[in-house]
Short mmCIF file of C-alpha atoms in Angstrom, two decimals:
data_model
loop_
_atom_site.label_atom_id
_atom_site.label_comp_id
_atom_site.label_asym_id
_atom_site.label_seq_id
_atom_site.Cartn_x
_atom_site.Cartn_y
_atom_site.Cartn_z
CA MET A 1 -0.02 0.04 -0.32
CA LEU A 2 1.72 3.37 -1.07
CA LEU A 3 0.70 6.17 1.30
CA VAL A 4 1.14 9.97 -0.39
CA VAL A 5 1.82 12.88 2.51
CA VAL A 6 -0.70 15.46 1.58
CA VAL A 7 -1.25 18.97 3.04
CA VAL A 8 -4.29 21.10 2.32
CA VAL A 9 -4.20 24.81 2.58
CA VAL A 10 -7.21 26.78 1.97
CA PRO A 11 -6.73 30.23 0.98
CA VAL A 12 -8.09 32.84 3.61
CA SER A 13 -9.96 35.79 2.44
CA ALA A 14 -8.85 38.95 2.86
CA ALA A 15 -8.77 40.51 6.63
CA GLN A 16 -8.86 44.24 7.80
CA GLY A 17 -7.34 44.62 11.35
CA GLU A 18 -5.77 42.25 13.52
CA ILE A 19 -5.68 38.54 12.81
CA ARG A 20 -6.00 35.86 15.41
CA VAL A 21 -4.87 32.38 15.17
CA ALA A 22 -5.91 29.11 17.07
CA THR A 23 -5.77 25.83 16.51
CA THR A 24 -8.38 22.53 17.36
CA GLY A 25 -7.92 18.76 16.75
CA ASN A 26 -4.25 18.95 18.06
CA ILE A 27 -3.48 16.50 20.49
CA PHE A 28 0.17 15.48 20.77
CA PHE A 29 1.51 19.16 20.58
CA SER A 30 -0.58 22.00 22.77
CA THR A 31 -1.68 24.88 21.05
CA GLN A 32 0.80 27.35 23.21
CA TYR A 33 3.58 25.12 21.87
CA LEU A 34 2.45 25.07 18.19
CA LEU A 35 1.53 28.81 18.32
CA GLN A 36 4.49 30.34 20.54
CA SER A 37 3.55 34.32 20.38
CA ASP A 38 2.07 33.87 17.45
CA SER A 39 -1.58 33.59 18.60
CA THR A 40 -1.89 37.11 16.94
CA VAL A 41 -0.16 38.63 13.58
CA ALA A 42 -1.06 41.54 11.02
CA GLU A 43 -0.62 40.07 7.74
CA LEU A 44 -2.24 36.70 6.23
CA HIS A 45 1.39 35.76 5.13
CA ASP A 46 2.14 35.13 8.81
CA VAL A 47 -0.40 32.62 8.98
CA GLU A 48 1.17 30.73 5.77
CA LYS A 49 4.36 30.83 7.78
CA ILE A 50 2.32 29.51 10.98
CA ILE A 51 1.10 26.62 8.89
CA VAL A 52 4.63 25.62 7.62
CA SER A 53 5.70 25.81 11.33
CA ILE A 54 2.80 23.37 12.31
CA ILE A 55 4.02 21.07 9.38
CA ASP A 56 7.33 20.89 10.08
CA THR A 57 6.84 20.52 13.70
CA TYR A 58 5.07 17.55 13.37
CA THR A 59 6.98 15.80 10.38
CA ASN A 60 10.35 16.17 12.48
CA ALA A 61 8.23 14.28 15.25
CA GLY A 62 7.24 11.27 13.58
CA PHE A 63 3.69 12.37 12.12
CA PRO A 64 4.41 12.60 8.18
CA PHE A 65 0.66 12.32 7.34
CA CYS A 66 -0.36 15.70 9.08
CA ARG A 67 -2.63 17.64 7.88
CA VAL A 68 -3.99 21.77 8.60
CA VAL A 69 -7.06 23.26 7.31
CA PRO A 70 -7.66 26.59 7.85
CA SER A 71 -11.05 28.91 7.77
CA THR A 72 -11.75 31.98 8.33
CA HIS A 73 -13.93 33.83 11.19
CA ASP A 74 -14.69 37.44 10.19
CA ALA A 75 -15.71 39.66 13.23
CA GLN A 76 -16.20 43.53 12.92
CA THR A 77 -12.85 44.44 15.00
CA ASP A 78 -10.59 41.61 13.81
CA THR A 79 -10.54 38.31 12.13
CA THR A 80 -9.77 34.86 13.35
CA VAL A 81 -8.20 32.48 11.42
CA LEU A 82 -8.69 28.69 12.72
CA LEU A 83 -6.19 26.17 11.89
CA SER A 84 -7.90 22.40 12.01
CA ILE A 85 -5.03 20.10 12.63
CA GLU A 86 -5.36 16.48 11.46
CA GLU A 87 -2.33 15.20 12.58
CA GLY A 88 -2.26 11.03 11.32
CA GLU A 89 -0.43 8.28 12.70
CA ARG A 90 2.52 8.49 14.12
CA VAL A 91 5.07 5.97 12.09
CA VAL A 92 7.99 4.27 13.21
CA VAL A 93 10.31 3.96 9.95
CA SER A 94 11.41 0.36 9.71
CA ASP A 95 13.56 0.61 7.04
CA TYR A 96 15.29 2.73 4.56
CA VAL A 97 15.05 1.07 1.01
CA PHE A 98 17.56 2.29 -1.91
CA GLU A 99 17.03 2.11 -5.47
CA SER A 100 19.00 3.82 -8.38
CA ASN A 101 18.82 3.86 -11.87
CA GLY A 102 22.72 3.12 -12.32
CA LYS A 103 25.32 1.23 -11.59
CA THR A 104 25.99 2.64 -7.78
CA ARG A 105 26.07 -0.61 -4.83
CA THR A 106 23.44 -0.14 -2.41
CA ASN A 107 25.65 -0.72 0.94
CA SER A 108 27.71 1.65 -0.24
CA ILE A 109 24.83 4.32 -0.75
CA ARG A 110 23.36 3.02 3.35
CA LYS A 111 27.26 3.99 4.15
CA ILE A 112 27.07 7.60 3.05
CA ALA A 113 23.20 8.22 3.71
CA HIS A 114 23.80 7.46 7.22
CA VAL A 115 20.25 6.30 8.24
CA THR A 116 18.43 4.74 11.47
CA PRO A 117 16.55 2.36 10.68
CA GLY A 118 13.74 2.07 13.87
CA ASP A 119 13.53 5.49 15.17
CA TYR A 120 10.04 7.70 14.49
CA PHE A 121 9.97 9.46 11.16
CA SER A 122 11.65 12.49 10.48
CA SER A 123 11.89 15.37 7.90
CA SER A 124 14.41 17.03 9.08
CA ASP A 125 16.27 13.27 9.00
CA ILE A 126 15.57 12.70 5.31
CA ALA A 127 16.61 15.79 4.30
CA GLN A 128 19.98 15.41 5.89
CA THR A 129 20.15 11.95 4.35
CA LYS A 130 19.62 13.31 0.86
CA GLU A 131 21.77 15.90 1.34
CA ASN A 132 24.51 13.32 2.18
CA VAL A 133 23.90 11.32 -1.27
CA LEU A 134 23.81 14.66 -3.32
CA LYS A 135 27.49 15.90 -2.01
CA THR A 136 28.92 12.51 -3.46
CA ASP A 137 28.35 14.24 -6.65
CA ALA A 138 27.07 11.24 -8.32
CA PHE A 139 23.62 11.83 -8.06
CA ILE A 140 21.04 14.04 -9.95
CA ALA A 141 18.70 13.78 -7.43
CA VAL A 142 16.78 11.71 -4.56
CA ASP A 143 12.93 11.53 -3.91
CA GLU A 144 11.50 10.00 -1.38
CA LYS A 145 7.91 8.55 -0.56
CA ILE A 146 6.50 6.33 2.07
CA VAL A 147 5.54 2.82 1.66
CA ARG A 148 3.29 0.46 3.94
CA ARG A 149 3.86 -3.17 3.63
CA GLY A 150 1.54 -4.80 6.14
CA ASP A 151 1.54 -2.89 9.76
CA ARG A 152 5.16 -1.62 8.59
CA TYR A 153 6.09 1.46 7.06
CA TYR A 154 9.61 1.93 4.97
CA VAL A 155 11.11 5.14 3.08
CA LEU A 156 11.52 4.62 -0.46
CA LEU A 157 14.76 6.68 -1.67
CA HIS A 158 14.93 6.53 -5.53
CA LEU A 159 18.18 8.36 -6.72
CA THR A 160 19.08 9.35 -9.98
CA GLU A 161 22.56 8.91 -11.13
CA LYS A 162 24.63 11.12 -13.32
CA ASN A 163 27.83 10.96 -15.12
CA SER A 164 30.40 9.76 -12.70
CA ASP A 165 33.05 9.15 -15.03
CA PHE A 166 35.24 11.78 -16.66
CA LEU A 167 37.93 11.74 -19.78
CA GLN A 168 39.49 15.07 -19.75
CA ALA A 169 41.80 16.35 -22.41
CA SER A 170 43.65 20.04 -21.95
CA GLY A 171 45.99 22.12 -23.57
CA SER A 172 47.76 25.66 -23.48
CA PHE A 173 49.74 27.09 -26.56
CA ASP A 174 51.34 29.64 -27.40
CA ASP A 175 53.64 31.08 -30.33
CA GLU A 176 56.58 29.64 -28.40
CA ASN A 177 55.39 26.25 -26.93
CA ALA A 178 52.63 24.10 -26.43
CA LEU A 179 51.78 21.93 -23.40
CA PHE A 180 49.25 18.92 -23.16
CA ASN A 181 47.49 17.02 -20.33
CA VAL A 182 45.35 13.93 -20.02
CA SER A 183 43.37 12.70 -17.46
CA PHE A 184 40.85 10.29 -16.40
CA TYR A 185 38.69 10.77 -12.59
CA SER A 186 35.57 8.84 -11.53
CA LEU A 187 33.69 9.85 -9.26
CA ASN A 188 31.89 6.68 -8.51
CA LEU A 189 34.12 4.21 -9.26
CA LEU A 190 32.79 0.68 -10.12
CA GLY A 191 30.04 1.82 -8.25
CA THR A 192 31.23 2.00 -4.96
CA LEU A 193 30.93 5.57 -4.44
CA ARG A 194 34.80 5.77 -3.97
CA ARG A 195 36.94 8.47 -5.81
CA PHE A 196 40.06 7.76 -8.53
CA GLN A 197 41.98 10.23 -10.85
CA PHE A 198 44.56 9.65 -13.26
CA ARG A 199 46.34 12.33 -14.62
CA TYR A 200 49.28 12.82 -16.65
CA GLU A 201 50.77 16.32 -17.88
CA TYR A 202 53.55 15.88 -20.82
CA GLU A 203 56.84 15.32 -20.02
CA LYS A 204 55.91 16.89 -15.95
CA LEU A 205 53.73 14.79 -13.88
CA PHE A 206 52.27 11.50 -13.30
CA SER A 207 49.56 11.33 -10.49
CA LEU A 208 47.14 8.72 -9.52
CA GLN A 209 44.97 9.34 -6.68
CA PHE A 210 42.25 7.57 -4.57
CA THR A 211 39.43 8.66 -1.89
CA GLU A 212 37.68 6.50 0.38
CA PRO A 213 34.79 7.81 1.71
CA ILE A 214 32.65 4.44 3.00
CA LEU A 215 35.16 3.04 5.43
CA LEU A 216 35.80 5.58 7.90
CA TYR A 217 32.24 7.52 7.11
CA PRO A 218 31.80 10.41 8.19
CA ALA A 219 35.84 10.93 7.44
CA VAL A 220 37.46 10.60 4.51
CA LEU A 221 40.88 9.47 3.54
CA ASP A 222 42.85 10.27 0.69
CA ALA A 223 46.09 8.62 -0.86
CA ASN A 224 47.88 10.61 -3.34
CA PHE A 225 51.21 9.32 -5.94
CA SER A 226 52.79 12.13 -8.07
CA LEU A 227 56.24 11.61 -10.07
CA TRP A 228 57.25 15.21 -10.87
CA THR A 229 60.38 15.63 -13.69
CA TYR A 230 61.95 18.78 -14.84
CA ASP A 231 65.49 18.50 -17.25
CA SER A 232 66.97 16.34 -14.72
CA ILE A 233 65.88 16.14 -11.53
CA ARG A 234 62.95 14.03 -9.94
CA LEU A 235 60.11 14.62 -7.58
CA THR A 236 58.43 11.53 -5.91
CA GLN A 237 55.48 12.01 -3.67
CA PHE A 238 53.23 10.15 -1.61
CA HIS A 239 51.09 11.75 0.87
CA ALA A 240 47.49 10.67 2.83
CA THR A 241 45.14 13.05 4.27
CA PHE A 242 42.62 12.59 6.75
CA ALA A 243 39.25 14.52 6.59
CA ALA A 244 36.70 14.81 9.23
CA PRO A 245 33.88 17.06 8.88
CA LEU A 246 33.06 19.58 11.62
CA TRP A 247 29.74 21.12 11.85
CA ARG A 248 27.96 21.28 8.74
CA PHE A 249 30.34 22.97 6.05
CA PHE A 250 33.80 22.48 7.73
CA ALA A 251 36.37 19.81 7.76
CA PHE A 252 39.15 19.08 9.28
CA LYS A 253 42.10 17.73 7.37
CA MET A 254 45.45 16.05 8.50
CA LEU A 255 48.24 14.83 6.18
CA THR A 256 51.62 12.77 6.20
CA GLY A 257 53.58 11.52 3.85
CA VAL A 258 57.05 11.42 2.67
CA GLU A 259 59.05 13.50 -0.34
CA SER A 260 62.01 12.14 -2.34
CA VAL A 261 64.34 14.63 -4.69
CA SER A 262 66.43 12.20 -6.75
CA SER A 263 68.42 13.48 -9.96
CA LEU A 264 68.48 12.10 -13.35
CA ASP A 265 71.97 12.42 -13.75
CA SER A 266 74.08 9.41 -12.82
CA ASP A 267 77.17 11.90 -12.05
CA SER A 268 74.55 13.46 -9.40
CA ALA A 269 72.85 10.76 -7.74
CA SER A 270 74.35 11.30 -4.24
CA HIS A 271 72.55 14.41 -3.82
CA GLY A 272 68.89 13.14 -3.75
CA HIS A 273 67.55 12.93 -0.43
CA THR A 274 63.81 11.51 0.86
CA ASP A 275 62.19 13.50 3.60
CA ASN A 276 59.06 12.93 5.91
CA ILE A 277 56.22 15.96 5.75
CA ILE A 278 53.42 16.32 7.68
CA GLY A 279 50.39 19.26 8.07
CA VAL A 280 47.03 20.75 8.66
CA GLY A 281 44.31 22.15 6.86
CA LEU A 282 40.33 23.77 7.26
CA GLY A 283 38.19 23.80 4.82
CA VAL A 284 34.76 25.29 4.34
CA ASP A 285 32.41 24.26 1.65
CA TYR A 286 28.53 26.00 1.28
CA GLU A 287 26.47 26.43 -1.03
CA THR A 288 23.12 28.54 -1.65
CA PRO A 289 20.74 29.32 -4.82
CA ASN A 290 23.01 32.13 -5.39
CA LEU A 291 26.30 31.68 -3.66
CA GLU A 292 28.70 28.82 -3.90
CA GLY A 293 32.43 28.67 -1.71
CA HIS A 294 34.84 26.69 -1.59
CA HIS A 295 37.78 27.67 0.70
CA GLN A 296 41.00 25.48 1.67
CA PHE A 297 43.80 26.71 4.07
CA ALA A 298 47.05 24.30 3.86
CA TYR A 299 49.70 24.56 6.08
CA ASP A 300 52.80 21.63 5.99
CA TYR A 301 56.24 21.06 7.34
CA LEU A 302 59.22 19.07 5.46
CA PHE A 303 61.79 17.59 7.81
CA ARG A 304 65.22 17.99 6.14
CA THR A 305 68.40 19.17 6.41
CA HIS A 306 67.10 22.71 6.03
CA ASP A 307 63.31 22.52 7.25
CA ARG A 308 60.46 23.74 5.01
CA TRP A 309 57.57 25.02 5.75
CA ARG A 310 54.60 26.40 3.33
CA ILE A 311 51.04 27.94 3.89
CA GLN A 312 48.43 28.02 1.01
CA LEU A 313 45.20 29.63 1.09
CA ASP A 314 42.69 29.10 -1.98
CA LEU A 315 39.26 31.06 -1.54
CA GLU A 316 36.61 29.76 -4.51
CA ASN A 317 33.75 32.20 -4.70
CA THR A 318 30.43 32.10 -7.36
CA VAL A 319 28.04 34.71 -6.77
CA TYR A 320 25.25 34.48 -9.61
CA ARG A 321 27.16 34.36 -12.68
CA LEU A 322 30.44 35.87 -11.05
CA ASP A 323 33.37 33.23 -10.55
CA ALA A 324 35.78 35.02 -8.18
CA GLU A 325 38.98 33.00 -6.54
CA ILE A 326 41.43 34.26 -4.72
CA HIS A 327 44.73 32.25 -3.63
CA TYR A 328 47.94 32.98 -2.11
CA VAL A 329 50.75 31.08 -0.90
CA ARG A 330 54.02 31.44 0.64
CA ALA A 331 56.97 28.85 1.25
CA GLN A 332 59.90 29.36 3.73
CA THR A 333 63.29 27.39 4.44
CA ASP A 334 67.21 28.56 5.10
CA SER A 335 68.11 27.06 2.09
CA PHE A 336 65.64 26.88 -1.25
CA GLU A 337 65.69 23.78 -3.46
CA PHE A 338 64.35 23.57 -6.99
CA PHE A 339 61.26 22.25 -5.34
CA ASP A 340 60.62 24.69 -2.65
CA TYR A 341 59.20 27.40 -5.36
CA TYR A 342 55.95 28.01 -6.68
CA ARG A 343 55.44 27.73 -10.39
CA LEU A 344 52.93 29.69 -11.63
CA GLY A 345 51.43 31.03 -14.97
CA GLY A 346 49.17 29.49 -16.95
CA ALA A 347 45.58 28.35 -16.96
CA ARG A 348 45.42 27.54 -13.53
CA SER A 349 47.41 30.95 -12.12
CA LEU A 350 47.87 34.00 -14.65
CA ARG A 351 46.03 32.77 -18.19
CA GLY A 352 48.30 35.05 -20.14
CA TYR A 353 51.21 33.69 -19.64
CA ARG A 354 53.24 30.58 -20.16
CA GLU A 355 53.10 27.59 -17.88
CA ASP A 356 55.60 27.90 -15.02
CA GLN A 357 56.90 31.08 -16.47
CA PHE A 358 57.46 32.21 -12.78
CA PHE A 359 59.16 31.19 -10.12
CA ALA A 360 58.21 32.22 -6.61
CA THR A 361 58.43 31.77 -2.46
CA ARG A 362 55.31 33.88 -2.31
CA ALA A 363 52.40 35.07 -4.51
CA PHE A 364 48.87 36.45 -4.27
CA TRP A 365 46.27 36.08 -6.97
CA VAL A 366 43.13 36.47 -8.26
CA ASN A 367 41.00 34.99 -10.95
CA CYS A 368 37.79 36.46 -12.12
CA ALA A 369 35.22 35.59 -15.12
CA TYR A 370 31.84 37.14 -15.42
CA LYS A 371 29.82 33.58 -17.03
CA ALA A 372 26.78 35.62 -18.13
CA ILE A 373 26.47 34.11 -21.79
CA PHE A 374 28.89 31.46 -23.49
CA VAL A 375 31.38 33.89 -24.53
CA PHE A 376 32.80 35.38 -21.23
CA PRO A 377 35.35 37.93 -20.23
CA ILE A 378 38.52 36.95 -17.57
CA LEU A 379 40.64 39.29 -15.79
CA ASP A 380 43.51 37.69 -13.83
CA MET A 381 45.41 39.53 -11.19
CA ALA A 382 48.65 38.73 -9.20
CA VAL A 383 51.54 40.06 -7.23
CA ILE A 384 54.47 37.75 -7.67
CA ASN A 385 58.16 38.40 -6.12
CA SER A 386 56.79 42.02 -5.73
CA THR A 387 55.79 42.59 -9.06
CA PHE A 388 52.65 43.16 -9.96
CA LEU A 389 51.24 41.28 -13.08
CA TYR A 390 47.96 40.98 -14.86
CA SER A 391 46.03 39.25 -17.84
CA TYR A 392 42.76 39.52 -19.56
CA GLY A 393 40.96 37.78 -22.43
CA ILE A 394 37.62 36.09 -23.02
CA GLY A 395 36.57 32.53 -23.16
CA VAL A 396 34.01 30.33 -24.25
CA TYR A 397 32.15 27.38 -23.24
CA ALA A 398 30.02 25.12 -24.83
CA GLU A 399 28.08 22.00 -23.09
CA SER A 400 26.76 19.22 -25.66
CA GLN A 401 25.72 15.52 -25.23
CA LEU A 402 29.29 14.56 -27.00
CA ALA A 403 31.01 16.54 -24.35
CA ASP A 404 31.88 19.91 -22.68
CA VAL A 405 34.37 22.04 -24.27
CA SER A 406 36.23 25.43 -22.67
CA LEU A 407 38.19 27.89 -24.85
CA VAL A 408 40.25 30.76 -23.11
CA LEU A 409 41.86 33.28 -25.13
CA ALA A 410 44.33 35.78 -22.85
CA TRP A 411 47.05 38.17 -23.21
CA PRO A 412 49.48 39.35 -20.64
CA LYS A 413 50.01 43.08 -18.96
CA GLY A 414 51.78 45.03 -21.70
CA GLY A 415 51.63 42.45 -24.69
CA SER A 416 50.48 42.40 -28.14
CA TRP A 417 47.90 40.43 -29.83
CA GLN A 418 50.82 38.05 -30.91
CA ASP A 419 51.54 37.68 -27.47
CA GLY A 420 48.88 35.67 -26.43
CA LYS A 421 47.92 32.18 -24.87
CA ILE A 422 45.33 29.63 -26.12
CA HIS A 423 44.05 27.68 -23.28
CA LEU A 424 41.63 24.24 -24.39
CA LEU A 425 39.78 21.97 -22.47
CA PHE A 426 37.94 19.52 -23.63
CA GLU A 427 35.52 16.98 -21.33
CA LYS A 428 33.85 13.92 -21.94
CA GLY A 429 31.09 12.29 -19.45
CA PHE A 430 29.70 8.94 -19.37
#
């Protein structure tokens, strides 16, 4: 038997003067508790707010079938709105049933959803469950309904999956050189809701990353292996990051790992060394209809003959159609080595300059793009090694069933049209 939650709201007629609100039919909650200080209101809109509040109160306490029917009683000096409450049955959820239109395994969904069978029905708990599932980025929507089997009630959650495996290719081009990158990443590896990413940057980087959100839920374990190669020197990194949620929007992170620097020149092999690294970080993520923010702060410390510490701040915000990113990095040591420097320029920082054009121990930069339409302006500004730089240009973004394509044309400070850089990104989901 399928039961559907129905809320009946009868519009009230226009009223003059004070509006008094009263309730009838309520047994589980008293009128004083339901209305609190709202027994007299000035606007009919306030009555609607009271009705919504009553429905929320009941559905959070185990009454998913509660209905509120308002009726008006006019007098010479005021109007009384009588709210007739039909509480319905108080429901204990025997279990939560998940169904998906894709490949995701039910046991993985249950772990992420964090449900508790045997408790009273709660609309706020259902909303939190849906939020937990949608945070995986593997689903478009989660729809719920109550199903009755005999004398037991179940909450059925239907999940609509979206593309979660992606092939991405990108390149940066100018009149002097060209760079090519390719990556594959999965947001739902083999239906387990685990993540995997492979990255390759031509003659520079080979990287593997695996994210485990299930085993220690709600904490997340992330493992990364990277191999950086520049001319005759190589950096091998293995990092493990543990992230634990703090309240709703915050996450605390701890990093540990090893880094090994070696020379590809056999005559200089003795100059290689392997060192331990530790770090901490804080993340803040939030999203509203008109505002989205992803903020990260990280600090790490590398133990070696000349110890090194670094800090990094990344603030990414979208306000309506404006993308604004703010970044700050700093490294400090008594003796800088090649991989201690930040390499800036190109698609990830200053789009009007070549990739890795600048080496810095401290830098601050801002990236802006206003994406009101598919053709949008961009502006990058930076202070690198006490030098102010900027670049500007236009971008084009197109989505299709075949693939998503982004193209950016950018020019450096004081440069001619021949100094422009082209950044191309191609992404295919499947």
